[in-house]
Structures are given as C-alpha cells and as structure tokens.
Coordinates of C-alpha atoms and ligand atoms in Angstrom, one line a residue:
M1013 CA -17.6 3.6 -23.6
K1014 CA -20.3 5.8 -24.9
I1015 CA -22.3 8.5 -22.9
S1016 CA -25.5 10.0 -24.2
F1017 CA -27.5 12.8 -22.6
H1018 CA -31.2 12.8 -21.9
G1019 CA -31.9 15.6 -19.4
A1020 CA -30.3 18.5 -17.5
D1021 CA -28.4 19.5 -20.7
R1022 CA -27.8 23.2 -20.6
E1023 CA -30.6 23.4 -17.9
V1024 CA -30.8 22.6 -14.2
T1025 CA -33.5 19.9 -13.9
G1026 CA -34.3 16.5 -15.4
S1027 CA -30.9 14.8 -14.9
C1028 CA -30.6 11.7 -17.0
H1029 CA -27.4 10.3 -18.6
L1030 CA -26.9 6.9 -20.3
V1031 CA -23.6 5.0 -20.3
E1032 CA -23.0 2.1 -22.7
S1033 CA -20.0 -0.1 -22.1
S1034 CA -19.2 -3.8 -22.5
G1035 CA -22.7 -4.5 -23.8
K1036 CA -24.4 -3.0 -20.8
R1037 CA -26.6 0.1 -20.5
I1038 CA -26.3 2.1 -17.3
L1039 CA -28.5 5.0 -16.6
I1040 CA -27.3 7.7 -14.1
D1041 CA -30.3 9.3 -12.6
C1042 CA -33.8 9.8 -14.1
G1043 CA -35.1 13.1 -12.8
M1044 CA -38.0 15.3 -13.3
Y1045 CA -38.0 18.6 -15.2
Q1046 CA -39.2 21.2 -12.8
G1047 CA -40.1 24.9 -12.8
S1048 CA -43.1 25.5 -15.2
R1049 CA -46.2 23.9 -16.6
E1050 CA -44.7 23.7 -20.1
L1051 CA -42.3 21.1 -18.7
D1052 CA -45.1 18.7 -18.1
E1053 CA -44.9 17.7 -21.7
E1054 CA -41.2 17.3 -21.5
N1055 CA -41.6 14.9 -18.5
A1056 CA -44.2 12.8 -20.3
G1057 CA -42.1 12.8 -23.5
D1058 CA -39.9 10.0 -24.9
F1059 CA -36.8 9.2 -22.9
G1060 CA -34.6 9.0 -26.0
F1061 CA -33.8 5.3 -25.3
D1062 CA -35.8 2.2 -24.7
P1063 CA -36.4 1.8 -20.9
R1064 CA -36.6 -2.0 -21.4
S1065 CA -33.0 -2.0 -22.7
V1066 CA -31.5 -0.5 -19.5
D1067 CA -29.6 -2.9 -17.2
F1068 CA -28.8 -0.6 -14.2
L1069 CA -29.9 2.7 -12.8
L1070 CA -27.3 4.3 -10.6
L1071 CA -29.0 7.0 -8.5
T1072 CA -26.8 9.9 -7.2
H1073 CA -29.4 11.4 -4.7
A1074 CA -33.0 11.7 -3.7
H1075 CA -33.9 15.1 -5.1
L1076 CA -36.9 15.0 -7.4
D1077 CA -34.9 16.4 -10.3
H1078 CA -32.7 13.3 -10.1
C1079 CA -35.2 10.6 -9.2
G1080 CA -38.6 11.9 -10.2
R1081 CA -39.0 10.1 -13.5
I1082 CA -37.8 6.7 -12.3
P1083 CA -41.4 5.4 -11.7
L1084 CA -42.2 6.5 -15.3
L1085 CA -39.2 4.5 -16.5
V1086 CA -40.5 1.5 -14.6
K1087 CA -44.0 2.1 -16.0
R1088 CA -42.5 2.0 -19.5
G1089 CA -40.7 -1.3 -19.0
F1090 CA -37.5 -0.8 -17.1
R1091 CA -36.7 -4.1 -15.2
G1092 CA -33.1 -3.5 -14.3
E1093 CA -31.5 -3.0 -10.9
I1094 CA -31.5 0.3 -9.1
I1095 CA -28.4 1.0 -7.0
A1096 CA -28.3 3.7 -4.4
T1097 CA -26.9 4.4 -0.9
A1098 CA -29.1 3.3 2.0
A1099 CA -30.1 6.9 2.9
T1100 CA -30.9 7.8 -0.7
R1101 CA -33.1 4.8 -1.0
E1102 CA -35.1 5.8 2.0
L1103 CA -35.4 9.4 1.0
A1104 CA -36.2 8.6 -2.6
R1105 CA -39.0 6.4 -1.4
I1106 CA -40.6 9.4 0.4
V1107 CA -40.0 11.8 -2.5
M1108 CA -41.4 9.4 -5.2
L1109 CA -44.4 8.4 -3.1
D1110 CA -45.2 12.0 -2.6
A1111 CA -44.8 12.7 -6.3
G1112 CA -47.0 9.8 -7.3
R1113 CA -49.8 11.0 -5.0
L1114 CA -49.5 14.6 -6.4
H1115 CA -49.7 13.3 -10.0
E1116 CA -52.8 11.3 -9.1
E1117 CA -54.4 14.3 -7.4
E1118 CA -53.6 16.6 -10.3
A1119 CA -55.0 14.1 -12.9
Q1120 CA -58.2 13.9 -10.8
R1121 CA -58.6 17.7 -10.8
N1122 CA -57.9 17.9 -14.5
Q1123 CA -60.2 15.0 -15.1
R1124 CA -63.1 16.9 -13.6
H1125 CA -62.4 19.9 -15.8
A1126 CA -62.0 17.8 -18.9
H1127 CA -65.2 15.9 -18.2
R1128 CA -67.2 19.1 -18.1
R1129 CA -65.7 20.2 -21.4
G1130 CA -66.1 16.8 -23.0
E1131 CA -62.3 16.4 -23.5
P1132 CA -60.4 13.1 -23.4
Q1133 CA -59.4 11.5 -20.1
H1134 CA -56.4 12.8 -18.1
K1135 CA -54.0 10.1 -16.9
P1136 CA -51.4 10.8 -14.2
L1137 CA -47.8 10.7 -15.3
Y1138 CA -47.5 7.8 -12.8
G1139 CA -49.2 6.8 -9.6
T1140 CA -48.6 5.2 -6.3
L1141 CA -48.7 1.7 -7.8
D1142 CA -45.9 2.6 -10.2
V1143 CA -43.8 3.9 -7.3
L1144 CA -44.4 0.7 -5.3
Q1145 CA -43.1 -1.3 -8.4
T1146 CA -40.1 1.0 -8.5
L1147 CA -39.3 0.3 -4.9
D1148 CA -39.1 -3.4 -5.8
R1149 CA -36.4 -2.6 -8.4
F1150 CA -33.9 -1.3 -5.7
G1151 CA -31.2 -4.0 -5.4
R1152 CA -27.8 -3.7 -3.9
T1153 CA -27.0 -0.9 -1.5
A1154 CA -24.0 1.3 -2.3
V1155 CA -21.5 2.0 0.4
Y1156 CA -19.1 5.0 -0.1
E1157 CA -15.8 4.0 -1.6
E1158 CA -16.7 0.3 -2.0
S1159 CA -16.7 -0.9 -5.6
I1160 CA -19.9 -2.6 -6.9
A1161 CA -19.5 -5.1 -9.8
L1162 CA -21.9 -4.6 -12.7
T1163 CA -20.1 -7.2 -14.7
P1164 CA -16.7 -8.9 -14.0
T1165 CA -15.0 -5.9 -15.7
L1166 CA -17.4 -3.1 -15.2
H1167 CA -17.5 -1.4 -11.8
A1168 CA -19.2 1.5 -10.1
T1169 CA -18.0 3.2 -6.9
Y1170 CA -19.9 5.9 -4.9
Y1171 CA -18.2 8.8 -3.2
D1172 CA -19.8 11.3 -0.8
A1173 CA -21.0 14.4 -2.7
G1174 CA -21.8 16.3 0.5
H1175 CA -25.0 17.7 -1.1
I1176 CA -27.9 16.0 0.8
L1177 CA -28.0 13.0 3.1
G1178 CA -26.8 9.9 1.1
S1179 CA -25.8 11.9 -2.0
A1180 CA -23.0 10.6 -4.2
S1181 CA -20.7 11.2 -7.1
I1182 CA -20.3 8.0 -9.0
R1183 CA -17.2 6.7 -10.8
I1184 CA -17.7 4.0 -13.5
E1185 CA -14.7 2.0 -14.7
D1186 CA -14.6 -0.6 -17.5
T1187 CA -11.3 -2.6 -17.5
Q1188 CA -12.2 -4.7 -20.5
G1189 CA -9.7 -4.0 -23.4
S1190 CA -8.3 -0.5 -23.0
A1191 CA -9.5 0.7 -19.6
R1192 CA -12.0 3.5 -19.6
S1193 CA -13.5 5.5 -16.7
V1194 CA -16.0 8.4 -16.2
I1195 CA -17.1 10.2 -13.0
F1196 CA -20.6 11.7 -12.6
S1197 CA -20.5 14.5 -10.0
G1198 CA -24.2 14.3 -9.1
D1199 CA -25.0 17.5 -7.2
L1200 CA -22.0 18.7 -5.2
G1201 CA -22.4 20.2 -1.8
N1202 CA -20.8 23.1 0.1
S1203 CA -17.9 22.5 2.4
G1204 CA -18.2 23.2 6.1
R1205 CA -21.9 22.8 6.4
A1206 CA -23.8 21.3 9.3
I1207 CA -24.5 17.6 9.5
L1208 CA -22.9 16.5 6.2
R1209 CA -19.3 15.7 5.3
D1210 CA -17.5 17.8 2.7
P1211 CA -17.6 16.5 -0.9
Q1212 CA -15.0 13.7 -1.5
S1213 CA -12.6 13.8 -4.4
P1214 CA -12.8 10.4 -6.3
P1215 CA -9.7 9.0 -8.1
S1216 CA -9.2 10.6 -11.5
A1217 CA -11.0 9.4 -14.6
D1218 CA -10.8 9.9 -18.4
A1219 CA -13.9 12.1 -18.4
V1220 CA -15.9 14.0 -15.7
V1221 CA -19.6 14.8 -16.1
M1222 CA -20.2 17.6 -13.7
E1223 CA -23.0 19.9 -12.5
T1224 CA -22.7 23.7 -12.9
T1225 CA -25.7 25.1 -11.0
Y1226 CA -23.8 27.9 -9.3
G1227 CA -20.8 27.9 -11.8
D1228 CA -20.9 31.7 -12.1
R1229 CA -21.1 32.9 -8.5
A1230 CA -19.6 32.7 -5.0
H1231 CA -22.0 32.1 -2.0
K1232 CA -22.4 34.3 1.0
A1233 CA -20.6 33.0 4.1
L1234 CA -22.6 30.7 6.3
G1235 CA -21.7 32.3 9.7
P1236 CA -23.3 35.7 9.1
S1237 CA -26.4 34.0 7.6
I1238 CA -26.9 32.0 10.9
E1239 CA -26.6 35.3 12.9
E1240 CA -29.1 36.9 10.5
L1241 CA -31.5 34.1 11.2
Y1242 CA -31.2 34.5 15.0
D1243 CA -31.6 38.3 14.8
A1244 CA -34.7 37.9 12.6
I1245 CA -36.3 35.6 15.1
T1246 CA -35.5 37.6 18.2
D1247 CA -36.7 40.9 16.5
T1248 CA -40.0 39.2 15.6
F1249 CA -40.6 37.8 19.1
A1250 CA -39.8 41.3 20.5
R1251 CA -42.6 42.7 18.3
G1252 CA -44.9 39.9 19.5
G1253 CA -45.4 38.1 16.1
N1254 CA -44.8 34.7 14.6
V1255 CA -42.0 33.6 12.3
V1256 CA -42.9 31.6 9.2
I1257 CA -40.1 29.8 7.5
P1258 CA -41.0 28.3 4.1
T1259 CA -38.7 25.3 3.8
F1260 CA -37.9 22.3 1.5
A1261 CA -38.6 19.1 3.3
M1262 CA -35.1 17.6 2.9
E1263 CA -31.9 19.0 4.1
R1264 CA -32.8 22.7 4.5
T1265 CA -35.4 21.8 7.2
Q1266 CA -33.0 19.7 9.1
E1267 CA -30.2 22.3 8.7
I1268 CA -32.5 25.0 10.1
L1269 CA -33.5 22.8 13.0
Y1270 CA -29.8 22.1 13.7
Y1271 CA -29.0 25.9 13.8
L1272 CA -32.1 26.6 16.0
R1273 CA -30.8 24.0 18.5
E1274 CA -27.3 25.6 18.4
G1275 CA -29.0 29.1 18.9
I1276 CA -30.7 27.9 22.0
E1277 CA -27.5 26.3 23.3
K1278 CA -25.6 29.5 22.7
K1279 CA -28.4 31.4 24.4
R1280 CA -29.0 33.4 21.2
L1281 CA -32.6 32.1 21.1
P1282 CA -35.1 31.5 24.0
R1283 CA -35.1 28.0 25.3
S1284 CA -38.8 27.7 25.6
M1285 CA -39.4 28.9 22.0
P1286 CA -42.1 26.7 20.3
V1287 CA -41.0 25.4 16.9
Y1288 CA -43.6 23.7 14.7
L1289 CA -42.6 21.5 11.9
D1290 CA -45.8 21.5 9.9
S1291 CA -44.9 19.2 7.0
P1292 CA -45.5 15.4 6.9
M1293 CA -42.8 15.0 4.3
A1294 CA -40.3 17.0 6.3
I1295 CA -41.1 15.0 9.5
S1296 CA -40.5 11.7 7.6
A1297 CA -37.3 13.1 6.1
T1298 CA -36.1 14.1 9.6
E1299 CA -36.7 10.6 10.8
V1300 CA -34.6 9.2 8.0
F1301 CA -31.7 11.5 9.2
D1302 CA -32.0 9.8 12.6
H1303 CA -31.5 6.4 10.9
H1304 CA -28.3 7.4 9.2
P1305 CA -25.7 8.9 11.5
E1306 CA -23.1 7.0 9.3
C1307 CA -23.6 9.8 6.7
F1308 CA -22.9 12.6 9.2
A1309 CA -19.7 14.6 9.5
E1310 CA -17.5 13.4 12.4
K1311 CA -18.4 16.1 14.9
D1312 CA -22.2 15.6 14.4
R1313 CA -21.9 11.8 14.6
T1314 CA -20.1 12.2 17.9
L1315 CA -23.0 14.4 19.0
F1316 CA -25.5 11.8 17.9
E1317 CA -23.6 8.8 19.5
G1318 CA -23.4 10.8 22.7
G1319 CA -27.1 10.4 23.0
K1320 CA -27.9 13.9 21.5
D1321 CA -30.3 14.3 18.6
P1322 CA -28.9 17.2 16.5
F1323 CA -32.5 18.2 15.5
A1324 CA -34.2 18.0 18.8
L1325 CA -35.2 21.3 20.3
P1326 CA -37.0 21.6 23.7
G1327 CA -40.0 23.2 22.1
L1328 CA -40.2 21.2 18.8
R1329 CA -43.6 19.9 17.8
F1330 CA -44.4 17.8 14.8
T1331 CA -47.8 18.5 13.2
R1332 CA -48.5 15.6 10.9
D1333 CA -52.3 15.8 10.9
A1334 CA -54.2 18.5 9.1
V1335 CA -56.3 19.3 12.2
D1336 CA -53.1 20.1 14.2
S1337 CA -51.9 22.2 11.3
I1338 CA -55.1 24.2 11.3
A1339 CA -54.8 24.7 15.1
L1340 CA -51.6 26.7 14.4
N1341 CA -53.8 29.5 12.9
Q1342 CA -54.7 30.4 16.5
L1343 CA -51.1 31.2 17.5
V1344 CA -50.9 34.8 18.6
G1345 CA -47.1 35.2 18.6
G1346 CA -43.7 33.9 19.7
A1347 CA -43.7 30.8 17.6
V1348 CA -41.6 29.6 14.7
I1349 CA -43.6 27.7 12.0
M1350 CA -41.7 25.7 9.3
A1351 CA -43.8 24.4 6.5
G1352 CA -43.5 23.6 2.8
S1353 CA -43.4 24.2 0.0
G1354 CA -40.1 26.1 0.0
M1355 CA -41.2 28.4 -2.9
C1356 CA -44.7 28.7 -1.5
T1357 CA -46.3 27.3 -4.6
G1358 CA -48.4 24.9 -2.7
G1359 CA -48.6 23.1 0.7
R1360 CA -49.4 24.2 4.2
V1361 CA -47.1 27.2 4.2
R1362 CA -49.8 29.1 2.2
H1363 CA -52.2 28.9 5.1
H1364 CA -49.6 30.3 7.5
L1365 CA -48.9 33.1 5.0
R1366 CA -52.6 33.9 4.9
H1367 CA -52.7 34.2 8.7
N1368 CA -49.4 36.0 9.2
L1369 CA -48.6 38.1 6.1
W1370 CA -51.1 40.9 7.0
R1371 CA -49.6 41.2 10.5
Q1372 CA -47.0 43.9 11.0
D1373 CA -45.6 42.0 14.0
S1374 CA -45.0 38.7 12.1
S1375 CA -42.1 37.8 9.8
V1376 CA -41.4 35.5 6.9
I1377 CA -37.9 34.2 6.5
F1378 CA -36.8 32.9 3.1
V1379 CA -33.8 30.6 3.4
G1380 CA -33.8 28.9 0.0
Y1381 CA -33.9 29.3 -3.8
A1382 CA -37.0 31.1 -5.2
A1383 CA -37.6 30.6 -8.9
Q1384 CA -39.2 33.3 -11.1
G1385 CA -43.0 33.3 -11.0
T1386 CA -43.4 31.5 -7.6
L1387 CA -45.2 33.2 -4.7
A1388 CA -41.9 33.2 -2.7
R1389 CA -40.2 35.2 -5.6
I1390 CA -43.2 37.6 -5.8
L1391 CA -43.0 38.3 -2.1
I1392 CA -39.2 38.8 -2.1
D1393 CA -39.6 41.2 -5.1
G1394 CA -41.7 43.4 -2.9
A1395 CA -45.4 42.7 -3.7
K1396 CA -47.7 44.9 -1.6
R1397 CA -50.6 42.4 -1.7
V1398 CA -51.0 38.8 -2.8
T1399 CA -54.0 36.5 -3.4
L1400 CA -54.3 33.4 -1.2
F1401 CA -57.3 31.1 -1.4
G1402 CA -59.2 33.6 -3.5
E1403 CA -58.7 36.3 -0.8
E1404 CA -56.5 39.4 -1.2
V1405 CA -54.0 39.6 1.6
P1406 CA -52.0 42.8 2.3
V1407 CA -48.2 42.2 2.9
R1408 CA -47.4 44.0 6.2
A1409 CA -45.2 41.3 7.8
R1410 CA -41.4 41.8 7.7
L1411 CA -39.7 39.8 5.1
Y1412 CA -36.1 38.4 5.3
T1413 CA -34.1 36.8 2.6
I1414 CA -31.1 34.9 3.9
N1415 CA -28.9 33.5 1.2
G1416 CA -26.1 31.6 2.9
F1417 CA -27.7 28.2 3.3
S1418 CA -27.1 26.8 -0.2
A1419 CA -26.9 23.0 -0.6
H1420 CA -24.8 23.4 -3.8
A1421 CA -21.1 24.1 -4.2
D1422 CA -20.3 27.5 -5.6
R1423 CA -18.0 28.5 -8.5
N1424 CA -14.8 28.1 -6.5
E1425 CA -15.7 24.8 -4.9
L1426 CA -16.8 23.4 -8.3
L1427 CA -13.5 24.5 -9.8
A1428 CA -11.4 23.0 -7.0
W1429 CA -13.3 19.7 -7.3
Q1430 CA -12.7 19.5 -11.0
K1431 CA -9.1 20.6 -10.8
A1432 CA -8.3 17.8 -8.3
L1433 CA -9.4 15.2 -10.8
R1434 CA -7.4 16.6 -13.8
P1435 CA -9.6 14.9 -16.4
K1436 CA -8.8 14.9 -20.1
R1437 CA -12.3 15.8 -20.8
T1438 CA -14.9 17.8 -18.7
I1439 CA -18.5 17.5 -19.7
L1440 CA -20.8 20.2 -18.2
V1441 CA -24.4 19.5 -17.4
H1442 CA -27.1 20.7 -14.9
G1443 CA -26.7 24.4 -15.3
D1444 CA -28.1 27.3 -17.3
A1445 CA -26.3 27.7 -20.7
D1446 CA -24.9 31.1 -19.8
V1447 CA -23.7 30.0 -16.4
M1448 CA -22.0 27.0 -18.1
R1449 CA -20.2 29.1 -20.6
N1450 CA -19.0 31.4 -17.9
F1451 CA -17.7 28.4 -15.9
A1452 CA -16.1 26.9 -19.0
T1453 CA -13.8 30.0 -19.3
L1454 CA -12.3 29.1 -15.9
L1455 CA -11.3 25.6 -16.9
S1456 CA -7.8 24.8 -18.3
D1457 CA -5.9 21.7 -19.5
T1458 CA -9.1 19.9 -20.3
E1459 CA -11.3 19.6 -23.3
V1460 CA -14.7 21.2 -22.3
V1461 CA -18.0 19.9 -23.8
M1462 CA -21.5 21.2 -23.2
P1463 CA -23.7 18.5 -24.7
A1464 CA -27.3 19.2 -25.9
K1465 CA -30.1 16.7 -25.3
G1466 CA -29.6 13.6 -27.4
D1467 CA -25.8 14.1 -28.0
E1468 CA -23.4 11.2 -27.8
I1469 CA -19.8 11.3 -26.6
E1470 CA -17.3 8.5 -27.0
V1471 CA -14.9 8.2 -24.0
Ligands
LIG43 ZN1 -29.9 17.9 -5.7

C-alpha cells in the first residue's frame, strides 16, 4: 500500500491524499486551498496525478478545503465513484454549487477588466455544469461503522469524526497478501459539543494520517463562552442596539441557533427576541440538519424525535431574498442578525456592518476563526475605521470575540485520539509546520512523519 500527498501538507487547506493498493487508486478528499489570492494558482495547478486514473474518491466531510476541488477533478477526467455519508453528500452539494457560482462570477468580473486591457480570456476554475457532473459521480452512501467493498479484498469503513454533520474518519484495509491498513482522521471535532456526537475511535491500523490544526493549543471551555454570548446580547439590547454575528454557513450557524434556543428556554434571553438568519447557504444547510437526526448525539436526537426542532426559535426569520435582507437595514434595535461570510470577506454581513458598526449601541460578536488580512481580523485587532462599499465607516460598536466554539479537536483531544489507536506510524497533515513540529514532540512509541507535497510513503 502506497500513500502520496497532494495537499494540506504542512499547511491547513487543500486536503488531498492518494492511496494505491491492489491495483486501485483511491483519493481521500480533494479540497480547495484557501486564504489568499496567491493560492488561486495552486488551486488551478496540476494535481500531481492523473485524475482519469483514480478509481474512488472517499470524502471525509463537506468543508470547502476538503471537497472544493472535486469539480475540477471531474472537469479533468475523473470518472470514478465518490463515496460519502448521506449528510456529507447533501452538504457538499450546497458547498460545491456555491463555489461553482462564485468561480463563474469572479471569472466574469476578471473578464471585463481583461477585455478593457486587451488581455486573454479568463475562465472559471470550474462552473455550475462541472458541479452537476460531479453530483452524478456520487455512488454508494457510507454508513458509520459499515464496511464498503472497493474490491473483494479492499475495504473502506467510515467512523464519526464529530467535526461537522456527516463528517468521518476513514479506515482503509487491504487483506490481499500481507494485510495493510491506514486511517485518515479527516478533521476531528471537539468532545461534548451541541448536536454532534464525540469523535469515534476506529480499530487500530498500521498507519494513521491525522490533522493537526490545533495541535499546539488547548481550547477555552464551552460553558463560559455560551454565557459570554448571552451577556453580550443582553447588554446590547439594554443599550438599544442590534447584534451582528458573522457566521460560517455550516455548523457554527446551527450551533449558535441551538444555544440561542437554550438561552431562551433558560430565560437568559428574551423569548420575543427577533433572530434573522440572513444567508441563503446557511438556511439550506440548516434544512440539511433537519433531514439527518441520525447524525445527532443521543440527547439531541431525543429532542428532535420528541417533535422539537433544536434550531427553531420563536422569533427566528429566514431571509433568503435580497430584498428581505435589505429591509433589515431599517432595524432600529433589539435584533440578532446572523450573516456570512464568517470572516467578513464578502457576503451580506458587510451590509450589516455598514449599518451597525458606526452605532455605539450596536455590537458585533465574532464566534469563529479570523485569518490574517480579513476584515474580521482587522476589526478584532482594533481598527478605528474601515472602508465598506467605498465608504469610510467609523468603528463605534462594541466588539466581542468569543473563542470557545471551535469545530476542531484541540491538542489534548488530538493526542488522546492518536494514543487510542497506537499506530506504528503517525503521519501528520493539515496543520502549519511549526504547530505540527510542536505536536510531534508529544507523540511517543510511534514513527512520526511530516510529508511534503508530492512525497510517497509505503505502508
Ligand atoms: Zn473541516
């Protein structure tokens, strides 16, 4: 069994790993590089293998940095079978369709500039049609802990990774000749979170390929973060302003809705509080959650089966249409507005920031990761004024940064997961190089490898 590495090697995005065994080629994820413009070239570059030669694509979860290059793979000739859990399939559909549309829009914009300058044509990385062809490639549905035969001797089994709805760690075993096995962690979640189960521990394997996103730090506790959220909202309402929460469409949005509902039930938040979910993608993702209570942790499934929707608040309103979104600009105070993008780099949240940042009585609550250079990061770092839609906006609103809602396992949880498997070899991916080196010092009784892009390892 041979594994080669084609993305998320000593970095956190672009997950893509290739397994070759018993004459079959199996790709684990095919994600987008994310974070800066320079990565556009990396996304459009050669995969490092021939997409036509790949037989199976096993998808761990629906985040863009794990599924975002699949339509490009199909565009370049991949005709194999894509295998994912039912929830991942539905979420990946939303994510890839959105990405295809954004690529088309961006190419159109660039095209207009290029035309004026007499430069050659801009083509999108891929478009809606490529995404539709990708959806046709989805074959069998993976069910947690049920083995799927890729050949009579080559099997894949998915285990709940507890990271986002439908997320999985995948164990591949080849029993031909001397048996060989490898586990890909995918992204691992935090234990004890709302909605999802804790990450499962698969049976051991010869090698483990694992993520190390937060391999160098411990997360803040969840309980105090939820209280901080409630306090920030009640303080803002007391001042008479609005609360703007920039959120990622998947998981974080639903998690915040879940805690807002609990806050109302515990009488920490006003029952009549209007909450606007102003993101078509987040609305669609929330609907997918409603279809998959089988992915929920026991207590939340019971809640759901008892006729209760864990995300339904008395004052929740979905604003799918742009005209309804624009109407939110008239809100004087006392409302919670959740909109994307999470890092404020685009999307409807920028309109809400324009209408609320200058107001002393309003608040912006950051609940997710904010990369360097993004508007979210600039605000968190204390900018006194920012430019939105060509207009200078003074920052007078109160800003809160609440760090306890991470969807990733921290150092201690990663370590516990790895230790339970006791692999002969531990291969670290999906982390910054210095974080990885730090994490490697914590591992014992295992050979640690940190592959670079293009490296091959024999298992
Ligand atoms: Zn992820």
